[in-house]
Short mmCIF file of C-alpha atoms and ligand atoms in Angstrom, two decimals:
data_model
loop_
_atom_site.label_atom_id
_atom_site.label_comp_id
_atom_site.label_asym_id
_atom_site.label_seq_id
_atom_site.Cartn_x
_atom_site.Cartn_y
_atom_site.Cartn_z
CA UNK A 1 26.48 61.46 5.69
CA UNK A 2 25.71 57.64 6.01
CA UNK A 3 26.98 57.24 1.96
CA UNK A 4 30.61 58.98 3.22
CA UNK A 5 31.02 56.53 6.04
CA UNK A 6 29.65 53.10 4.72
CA UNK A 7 32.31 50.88 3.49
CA UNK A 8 32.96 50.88 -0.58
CA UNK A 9 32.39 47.25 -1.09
CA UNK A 10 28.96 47.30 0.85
CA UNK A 11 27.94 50.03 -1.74
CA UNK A 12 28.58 47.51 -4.37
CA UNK A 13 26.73 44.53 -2.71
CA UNK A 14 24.14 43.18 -5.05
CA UNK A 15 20.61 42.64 -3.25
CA UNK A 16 19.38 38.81 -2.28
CA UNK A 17 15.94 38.48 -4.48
CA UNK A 18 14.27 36.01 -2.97
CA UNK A 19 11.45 33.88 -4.37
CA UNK A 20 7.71 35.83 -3.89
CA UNK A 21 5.96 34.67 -0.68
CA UNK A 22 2.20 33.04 -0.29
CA UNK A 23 0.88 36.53 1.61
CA UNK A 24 2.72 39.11 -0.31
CA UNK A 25 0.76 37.41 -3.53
CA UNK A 26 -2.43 36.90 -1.88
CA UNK A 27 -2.90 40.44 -1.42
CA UNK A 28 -1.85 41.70 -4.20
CA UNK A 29 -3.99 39.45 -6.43
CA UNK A 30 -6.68 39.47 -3.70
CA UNK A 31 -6.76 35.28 -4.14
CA UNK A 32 -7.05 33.26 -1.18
CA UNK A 33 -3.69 31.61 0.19
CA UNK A 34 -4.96 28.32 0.54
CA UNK A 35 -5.29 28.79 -3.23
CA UNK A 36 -1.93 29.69 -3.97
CA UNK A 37 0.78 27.20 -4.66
CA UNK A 38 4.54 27.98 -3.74
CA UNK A 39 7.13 26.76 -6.68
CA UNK A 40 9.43 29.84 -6.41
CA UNK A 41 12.00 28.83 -3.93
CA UNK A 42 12.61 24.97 -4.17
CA UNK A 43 11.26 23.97 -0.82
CA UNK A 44 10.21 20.14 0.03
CA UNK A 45 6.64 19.74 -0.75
CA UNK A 46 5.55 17.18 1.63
CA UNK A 47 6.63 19.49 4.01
CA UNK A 48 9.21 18.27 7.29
CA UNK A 49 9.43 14.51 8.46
CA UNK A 50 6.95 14.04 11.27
CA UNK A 51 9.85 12.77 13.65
CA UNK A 52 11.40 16.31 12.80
CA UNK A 53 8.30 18.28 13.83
CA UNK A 54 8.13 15.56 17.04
CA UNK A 55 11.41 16.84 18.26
CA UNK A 56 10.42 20.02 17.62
CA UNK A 57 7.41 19.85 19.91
CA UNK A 58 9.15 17.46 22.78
CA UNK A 59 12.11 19.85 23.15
CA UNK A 60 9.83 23.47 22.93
CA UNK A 61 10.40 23.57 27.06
CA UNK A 62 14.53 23.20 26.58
CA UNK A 63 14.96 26.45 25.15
CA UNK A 64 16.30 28.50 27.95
CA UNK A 65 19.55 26.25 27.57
CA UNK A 66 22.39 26.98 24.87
CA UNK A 67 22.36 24.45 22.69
CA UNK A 68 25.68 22.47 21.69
CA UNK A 69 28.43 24.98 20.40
CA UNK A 70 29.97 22.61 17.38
CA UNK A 71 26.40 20.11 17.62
CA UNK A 72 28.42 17.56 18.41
CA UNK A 73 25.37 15.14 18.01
CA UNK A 74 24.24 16.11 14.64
CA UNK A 75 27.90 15.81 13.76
CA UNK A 76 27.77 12.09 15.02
CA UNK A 77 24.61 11.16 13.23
CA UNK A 78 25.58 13.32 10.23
CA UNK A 79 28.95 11.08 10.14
CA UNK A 80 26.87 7.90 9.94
CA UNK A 81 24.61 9.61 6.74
CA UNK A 82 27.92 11.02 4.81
CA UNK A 83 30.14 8.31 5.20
CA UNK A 84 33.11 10.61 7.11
CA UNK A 85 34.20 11.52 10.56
CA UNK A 86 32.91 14.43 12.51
CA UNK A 87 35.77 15.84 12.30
CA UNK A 88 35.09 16.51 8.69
CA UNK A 89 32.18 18.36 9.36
CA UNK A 90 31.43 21.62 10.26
CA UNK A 91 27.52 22.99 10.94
CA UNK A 92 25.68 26.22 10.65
CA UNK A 93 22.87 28.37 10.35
CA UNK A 94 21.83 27.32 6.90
CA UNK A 95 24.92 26.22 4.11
CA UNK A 96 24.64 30.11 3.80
CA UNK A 97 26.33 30.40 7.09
CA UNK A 98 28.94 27.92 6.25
CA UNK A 99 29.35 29.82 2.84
CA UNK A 100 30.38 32.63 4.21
CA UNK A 101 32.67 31.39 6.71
CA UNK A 102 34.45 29.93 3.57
CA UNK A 103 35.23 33.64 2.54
CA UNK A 104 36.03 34.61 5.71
CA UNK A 105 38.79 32.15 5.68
CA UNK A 106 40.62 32.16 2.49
CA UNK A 107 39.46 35.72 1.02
CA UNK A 108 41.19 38.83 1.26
CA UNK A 109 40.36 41.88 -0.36
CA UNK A 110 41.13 42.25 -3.89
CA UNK A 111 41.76 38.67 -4.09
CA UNK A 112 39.87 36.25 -6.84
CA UNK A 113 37.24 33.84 -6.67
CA UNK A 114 35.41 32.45 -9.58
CA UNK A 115 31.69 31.60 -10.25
CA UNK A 116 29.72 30.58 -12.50
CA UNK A 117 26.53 32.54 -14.17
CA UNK A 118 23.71 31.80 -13.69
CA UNK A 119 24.20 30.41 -10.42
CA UNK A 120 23.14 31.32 -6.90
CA UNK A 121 23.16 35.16 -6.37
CA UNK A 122 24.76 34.67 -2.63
CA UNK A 123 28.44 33.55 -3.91
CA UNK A 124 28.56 37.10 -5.51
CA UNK A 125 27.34 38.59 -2.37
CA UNK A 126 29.85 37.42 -0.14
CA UNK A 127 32.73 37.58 -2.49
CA UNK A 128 31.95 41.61 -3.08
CA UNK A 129 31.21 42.07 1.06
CA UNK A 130 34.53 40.82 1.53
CA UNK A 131 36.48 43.18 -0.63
CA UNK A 132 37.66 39.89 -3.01
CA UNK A 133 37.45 40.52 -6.87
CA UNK A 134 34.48 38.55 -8.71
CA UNK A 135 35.92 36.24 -11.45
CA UNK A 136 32.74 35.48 -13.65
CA UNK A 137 32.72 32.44 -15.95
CA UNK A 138 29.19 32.19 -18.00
CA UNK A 139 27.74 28.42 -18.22
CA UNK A 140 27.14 27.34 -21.39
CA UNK A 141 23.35 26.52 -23.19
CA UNK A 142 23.12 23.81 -24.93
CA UNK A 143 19.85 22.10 -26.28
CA UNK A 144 19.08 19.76 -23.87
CA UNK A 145 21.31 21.18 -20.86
CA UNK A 146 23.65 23.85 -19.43
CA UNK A 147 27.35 23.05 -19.09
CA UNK A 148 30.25 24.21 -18.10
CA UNK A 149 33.08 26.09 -20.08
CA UNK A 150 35.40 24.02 -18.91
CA UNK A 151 38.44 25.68 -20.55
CA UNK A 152 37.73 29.10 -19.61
CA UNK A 153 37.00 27.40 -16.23
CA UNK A 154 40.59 26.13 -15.54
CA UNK A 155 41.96 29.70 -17.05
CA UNK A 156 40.15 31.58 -14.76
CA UNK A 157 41.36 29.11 -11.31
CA UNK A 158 44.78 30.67 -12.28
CA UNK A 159 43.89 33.86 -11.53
CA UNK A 160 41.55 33.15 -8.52
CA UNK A 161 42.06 31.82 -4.70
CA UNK A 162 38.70 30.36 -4.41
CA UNK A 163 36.76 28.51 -6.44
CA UNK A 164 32.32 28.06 -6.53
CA UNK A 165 30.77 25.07 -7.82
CA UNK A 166 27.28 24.54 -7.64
CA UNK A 167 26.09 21.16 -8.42
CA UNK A 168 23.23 21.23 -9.48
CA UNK A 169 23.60 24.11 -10.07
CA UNK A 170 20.74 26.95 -9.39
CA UNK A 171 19.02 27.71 -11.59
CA UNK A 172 20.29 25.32 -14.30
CA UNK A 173 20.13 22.02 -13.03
CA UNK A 174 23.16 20.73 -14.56
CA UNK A 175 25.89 18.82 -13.01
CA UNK A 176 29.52 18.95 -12.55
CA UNK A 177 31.79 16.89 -14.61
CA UNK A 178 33.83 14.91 -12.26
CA UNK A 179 37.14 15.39 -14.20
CA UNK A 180 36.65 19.26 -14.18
CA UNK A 181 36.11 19.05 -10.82
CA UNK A 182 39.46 16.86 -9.75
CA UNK A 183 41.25 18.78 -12.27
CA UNK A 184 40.09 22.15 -10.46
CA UNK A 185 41.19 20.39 -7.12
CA UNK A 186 44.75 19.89 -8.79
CA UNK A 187 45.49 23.83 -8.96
CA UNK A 188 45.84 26.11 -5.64
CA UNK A 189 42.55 26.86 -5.05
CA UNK A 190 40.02 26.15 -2.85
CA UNK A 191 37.20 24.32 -4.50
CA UNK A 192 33.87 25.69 -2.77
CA UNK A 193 31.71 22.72 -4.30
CA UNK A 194 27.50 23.32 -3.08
CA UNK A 195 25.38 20.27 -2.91
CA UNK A 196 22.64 21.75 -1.53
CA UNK A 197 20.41 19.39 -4.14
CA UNK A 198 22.40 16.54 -3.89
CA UNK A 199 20.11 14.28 -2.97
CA UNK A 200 17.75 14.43 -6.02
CA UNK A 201 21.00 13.35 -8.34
CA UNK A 202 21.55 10.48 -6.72
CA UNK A 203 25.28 11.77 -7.31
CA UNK A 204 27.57 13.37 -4.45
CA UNK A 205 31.47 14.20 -4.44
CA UNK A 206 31.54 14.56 -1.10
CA UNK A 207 33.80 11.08 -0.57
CA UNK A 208 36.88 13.02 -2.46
CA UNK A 209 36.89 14.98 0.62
CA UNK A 210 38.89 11.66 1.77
CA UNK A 211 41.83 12.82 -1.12
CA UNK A 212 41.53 16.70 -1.58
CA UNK A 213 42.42 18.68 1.58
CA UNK A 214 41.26 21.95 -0.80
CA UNK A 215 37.59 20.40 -1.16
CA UNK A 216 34.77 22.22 0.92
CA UNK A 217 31.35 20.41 0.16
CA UNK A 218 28.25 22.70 1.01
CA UNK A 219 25.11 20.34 2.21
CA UNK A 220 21.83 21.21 3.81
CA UNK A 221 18.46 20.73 5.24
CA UNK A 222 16.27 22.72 3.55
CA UNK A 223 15.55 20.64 0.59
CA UNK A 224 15.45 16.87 0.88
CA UNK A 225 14.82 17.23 4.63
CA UNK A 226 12.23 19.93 4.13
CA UNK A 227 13.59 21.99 7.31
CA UNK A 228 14.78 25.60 5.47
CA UNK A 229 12.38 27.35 7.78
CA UNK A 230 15.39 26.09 10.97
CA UNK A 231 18.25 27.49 9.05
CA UNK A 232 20.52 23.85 9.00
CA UNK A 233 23.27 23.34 7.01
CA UNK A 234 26.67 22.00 7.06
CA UNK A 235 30.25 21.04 5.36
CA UNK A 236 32.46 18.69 4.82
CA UNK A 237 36.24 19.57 4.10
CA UNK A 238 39.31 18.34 5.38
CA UNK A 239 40.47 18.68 9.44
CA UNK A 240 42.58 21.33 9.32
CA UNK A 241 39.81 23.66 6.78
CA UNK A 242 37.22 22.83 9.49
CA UNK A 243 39.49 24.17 12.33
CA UNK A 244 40.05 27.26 10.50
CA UNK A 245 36.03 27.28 9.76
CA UNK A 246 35.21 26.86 13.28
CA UNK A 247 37.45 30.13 14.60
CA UNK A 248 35.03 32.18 12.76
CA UNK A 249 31.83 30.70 13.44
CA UNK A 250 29.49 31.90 15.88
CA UNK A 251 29.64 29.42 18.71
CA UNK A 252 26.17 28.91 18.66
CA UNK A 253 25.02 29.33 15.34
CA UNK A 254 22.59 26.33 15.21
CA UNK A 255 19.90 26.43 17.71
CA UNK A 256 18.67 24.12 20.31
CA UNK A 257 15.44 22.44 18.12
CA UNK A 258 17.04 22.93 14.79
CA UNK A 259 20.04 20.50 16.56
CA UNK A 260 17.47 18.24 17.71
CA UNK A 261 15.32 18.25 14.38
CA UNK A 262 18.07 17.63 11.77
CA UNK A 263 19.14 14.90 13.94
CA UNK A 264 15.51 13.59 14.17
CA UNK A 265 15.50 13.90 10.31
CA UNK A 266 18.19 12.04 9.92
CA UNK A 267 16.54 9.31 11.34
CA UNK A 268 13.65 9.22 9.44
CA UNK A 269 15.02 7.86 6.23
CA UNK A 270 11.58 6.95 4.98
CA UNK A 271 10.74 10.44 4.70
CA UNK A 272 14.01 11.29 2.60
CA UNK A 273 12.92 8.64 0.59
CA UNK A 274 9.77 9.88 -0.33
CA UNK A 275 10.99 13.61 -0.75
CA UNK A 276 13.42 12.64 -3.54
CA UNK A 277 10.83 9.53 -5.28
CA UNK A 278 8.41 12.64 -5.53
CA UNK A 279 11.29 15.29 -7.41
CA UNK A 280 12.49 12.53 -9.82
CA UNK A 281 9.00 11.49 -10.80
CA UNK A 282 7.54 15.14 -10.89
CA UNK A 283 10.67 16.59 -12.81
CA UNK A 284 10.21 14.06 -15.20
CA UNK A 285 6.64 15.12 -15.43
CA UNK A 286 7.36 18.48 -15.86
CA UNK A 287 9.74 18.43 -18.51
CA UNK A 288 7.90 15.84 -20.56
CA UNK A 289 4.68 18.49 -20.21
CA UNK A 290 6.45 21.81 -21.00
CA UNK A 291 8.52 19.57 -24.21
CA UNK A 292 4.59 18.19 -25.22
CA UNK A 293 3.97 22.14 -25.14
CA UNK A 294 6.93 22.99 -27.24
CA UNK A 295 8.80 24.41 -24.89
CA UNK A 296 12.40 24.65 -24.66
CA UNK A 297 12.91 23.08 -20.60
CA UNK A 298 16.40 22.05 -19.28
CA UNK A 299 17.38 18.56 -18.11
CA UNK A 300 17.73 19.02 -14.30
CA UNK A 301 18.96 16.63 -11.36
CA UNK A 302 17.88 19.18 -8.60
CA UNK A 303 14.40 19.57 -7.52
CA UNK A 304 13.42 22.38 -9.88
CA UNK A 305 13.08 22.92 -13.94
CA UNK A 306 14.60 26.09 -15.90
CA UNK A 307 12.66 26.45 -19.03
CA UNK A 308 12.36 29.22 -21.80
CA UNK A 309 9.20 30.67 -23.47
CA UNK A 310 8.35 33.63 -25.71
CA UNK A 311 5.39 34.50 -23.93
CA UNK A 312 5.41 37.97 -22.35
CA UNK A 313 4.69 38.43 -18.42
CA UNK A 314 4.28 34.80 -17.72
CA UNK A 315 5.41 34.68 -14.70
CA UNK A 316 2.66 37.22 -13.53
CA UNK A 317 0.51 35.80 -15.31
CA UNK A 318 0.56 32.59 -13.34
CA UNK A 319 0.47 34.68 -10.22
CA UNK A 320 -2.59 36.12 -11.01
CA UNK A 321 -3.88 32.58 -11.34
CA UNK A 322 -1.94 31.41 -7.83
CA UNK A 323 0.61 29.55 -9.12
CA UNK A 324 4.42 31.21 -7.92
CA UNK A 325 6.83 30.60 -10.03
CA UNK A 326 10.82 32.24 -10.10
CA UNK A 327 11.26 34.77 -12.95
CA UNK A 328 14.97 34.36 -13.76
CA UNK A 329 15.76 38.17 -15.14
CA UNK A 330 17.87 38.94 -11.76
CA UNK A 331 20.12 35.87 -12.71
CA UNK A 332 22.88 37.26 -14.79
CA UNK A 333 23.15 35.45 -18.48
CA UNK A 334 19.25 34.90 -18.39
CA UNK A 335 16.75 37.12 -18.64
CA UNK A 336 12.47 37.83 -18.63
CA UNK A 337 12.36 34.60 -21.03
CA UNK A 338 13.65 32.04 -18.28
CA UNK A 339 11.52 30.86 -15.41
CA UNK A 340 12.56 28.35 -12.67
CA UNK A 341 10.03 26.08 -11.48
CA UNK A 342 10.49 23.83 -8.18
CA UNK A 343 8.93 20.09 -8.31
CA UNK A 344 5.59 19.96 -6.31
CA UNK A 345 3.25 17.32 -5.30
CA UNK A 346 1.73 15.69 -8.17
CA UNK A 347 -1.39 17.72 -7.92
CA UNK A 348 1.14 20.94 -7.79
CA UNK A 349 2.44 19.81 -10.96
CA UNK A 350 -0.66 19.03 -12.98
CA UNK A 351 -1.89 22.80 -11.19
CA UNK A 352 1.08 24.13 -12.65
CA UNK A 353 1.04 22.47 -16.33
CA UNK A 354 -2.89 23.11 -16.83
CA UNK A 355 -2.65 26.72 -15.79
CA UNK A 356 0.52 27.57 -17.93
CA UNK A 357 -1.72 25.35 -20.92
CA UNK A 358 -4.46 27.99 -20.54
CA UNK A 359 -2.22 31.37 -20.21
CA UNK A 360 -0.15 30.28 -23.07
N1 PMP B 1 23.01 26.78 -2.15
C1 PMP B 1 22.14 26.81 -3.15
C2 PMP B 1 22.58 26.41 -4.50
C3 PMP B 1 20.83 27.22 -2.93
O1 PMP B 1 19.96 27.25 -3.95
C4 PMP B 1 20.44 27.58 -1.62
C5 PMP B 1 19.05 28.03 -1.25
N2 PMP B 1 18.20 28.39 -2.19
C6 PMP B 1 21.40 27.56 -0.63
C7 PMP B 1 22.67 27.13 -0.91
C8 PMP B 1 21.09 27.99 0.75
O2 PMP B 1 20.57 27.00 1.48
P1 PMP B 1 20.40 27.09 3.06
O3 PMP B 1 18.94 27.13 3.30
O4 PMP B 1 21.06 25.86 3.57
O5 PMP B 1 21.12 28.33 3.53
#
């Protein structure tokens, strides 16, 4: 009875795989977690800044109060560490949240909206929830990085209300042209553009926010700022797209201590620091090792390395030995031969490179 009466695009929602978790793989291998290192889901590896977890701790007894509905605050501070008004920025539970307040907006059913394989699986969830029509554009490989097909790109914006950039992207690591993107802000279409790893680029577009009133930039603090266990994440887009972002919102999507934590990260700019010196010098470690081992790994500005091998069950394989890693196969255009690493602590990393050294 439940299949006649459930909606037909919730039948054709693709599941969310996410990254395996510490416990699920210490019981199945029977290793203890302590053991077991994490570089499936492209968390920060020196964990949350301490003034974060302070907040955290000094606010505990507030939580019988609502917090701010828009987080006024954060929007303040997050001003100062963007370089735009609050008014240009909209919070929620996690970008995620703001992602799909984005379809909400602009998407009707049967409409377009473009992404790009292999990206992150969400955009495809939301766009099929909604009822709006999938427009799939397939990165390109090259030898040293993925790219964009920057023709079929602008073909398929003509044929599509909504537009999703990742950059860097997930899993790839590869950046967004800025030409493609201004000439993708030219056309009708809003440009959906996710920064969720900006900060290990160096490289943001989020000041063109200033000239494109079409431009929603995703951001969040569950990389750089190590907080993805509070669900914060935010956008910046013209006035008017945040007014229409805020109707369908959730008043108060962002708690109470992730308000108060994100703002406290904010603050502690040494920590942020830190976070991205650690990426840049352990993705550089990473792909110099897995090159040294002749294998085929992707230039990457995000926090995490896609490489290639031949070798059969290697992901498991470094399970087995406690060391989590992302299969890609569920990522469509890659398959069992792709695996996504995220940047550790230097120890992490050598972990990593000496156990893949003895499975291969
Ligand atoms: N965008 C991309 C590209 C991601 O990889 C992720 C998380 N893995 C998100 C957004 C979601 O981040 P958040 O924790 O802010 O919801």
């Amino acid at each position: 009875m439940i299949e006649r009466l459930v909606k037909e695009e919730i039948k054709r929602v693709p599941p969310y795989i996410p990254g395996r978790g510490i416990e699920e793989i210490a019981r199945t291998y029977s290793l203890p977690p302590e053991e077991i290192i994490k570089l499936a889901s492209n968390e920060n590896p020196l964990g949350a800044s301490p003034k974060a977890i302070e907040a955290i701790r000094a606010n505990a007894g507030r939580v019988n109060i609502y917090p701010e509905a828009m987080a006024d605050e954060l929007r303040e501070a997050l001003s100062h560490y963007v370089g735009l008004s609050p008014e240009n920025i909209l919070v929620g539970n996690g970008s995620d949240d703001v992602m799909e307040q984005c379809v909400k907006v602009f998407l009707s059913r049967g409409e377009g909206a473009v992404i790009t394989p292999p990206t992150f699986s969400y955009y495809k969830i939301l766009i099929t929830m909604y009822g709006a029509r999938c427009i799939e554009v397939q990165l390109k490989e090259g030898e040293i990085e993925y790219s964009f097909d920057e023709a079929a790109l602008l073909d398929a914006a003509e044929q599509a209300k909504l537009l999703f950039i990742c950059s860097p992207n997930n899993p790839t690591g590869n950046l967004v042209p800025e030409a493609l993107l201004r000439e993708m802000l030219e056309r009708d279409v809003i440009v959906v553009l996710d920064e969720a790893y900006a900060e290990f680029s160096g490289t943001s577009f989020a000041h063109l926010v200033e000239h494109y009133e079409n431009l929603v930039v995703l951001r969040t603090f569950s990389k750089a700022f190590g907080l993805a266990g509070l669900r914060v994440g935010y956008c910046l887009a013209s006035e008017e797209v945040v007014d229409y972002l805020a109707r369908v919102r959730q008043p108060f999507s962002v708690n109470l201590l992730a308000q108060l934590a994100a703002i406290a990260a904010l603050d502690d700019r040494d920590f942020l620091r830190r976070s991205v010196e650690v990426v840049r010098e352990g993705r550089r470690y990473i792909i110099e090792q897995l090159r040294k081992l002749g294998i085929k790994a992707f230039r990457s500005h995000a926090n995490f390395v896609l490489f290639r091998t031949d070798k059969q069950g290697l992901v498991e394989e470094l399970m087995k030995r406690g060391i989590i890693t992302r299969g890609c196969e569920s990522f469509p255009g890659l398959d069992a031969r792709y695996v996504r690493v995220s940047v550790g602590t230097p120890e992490q990393n050598r972990r990593f490179v000496e156990t893949l050294e003895e499975v291969l």
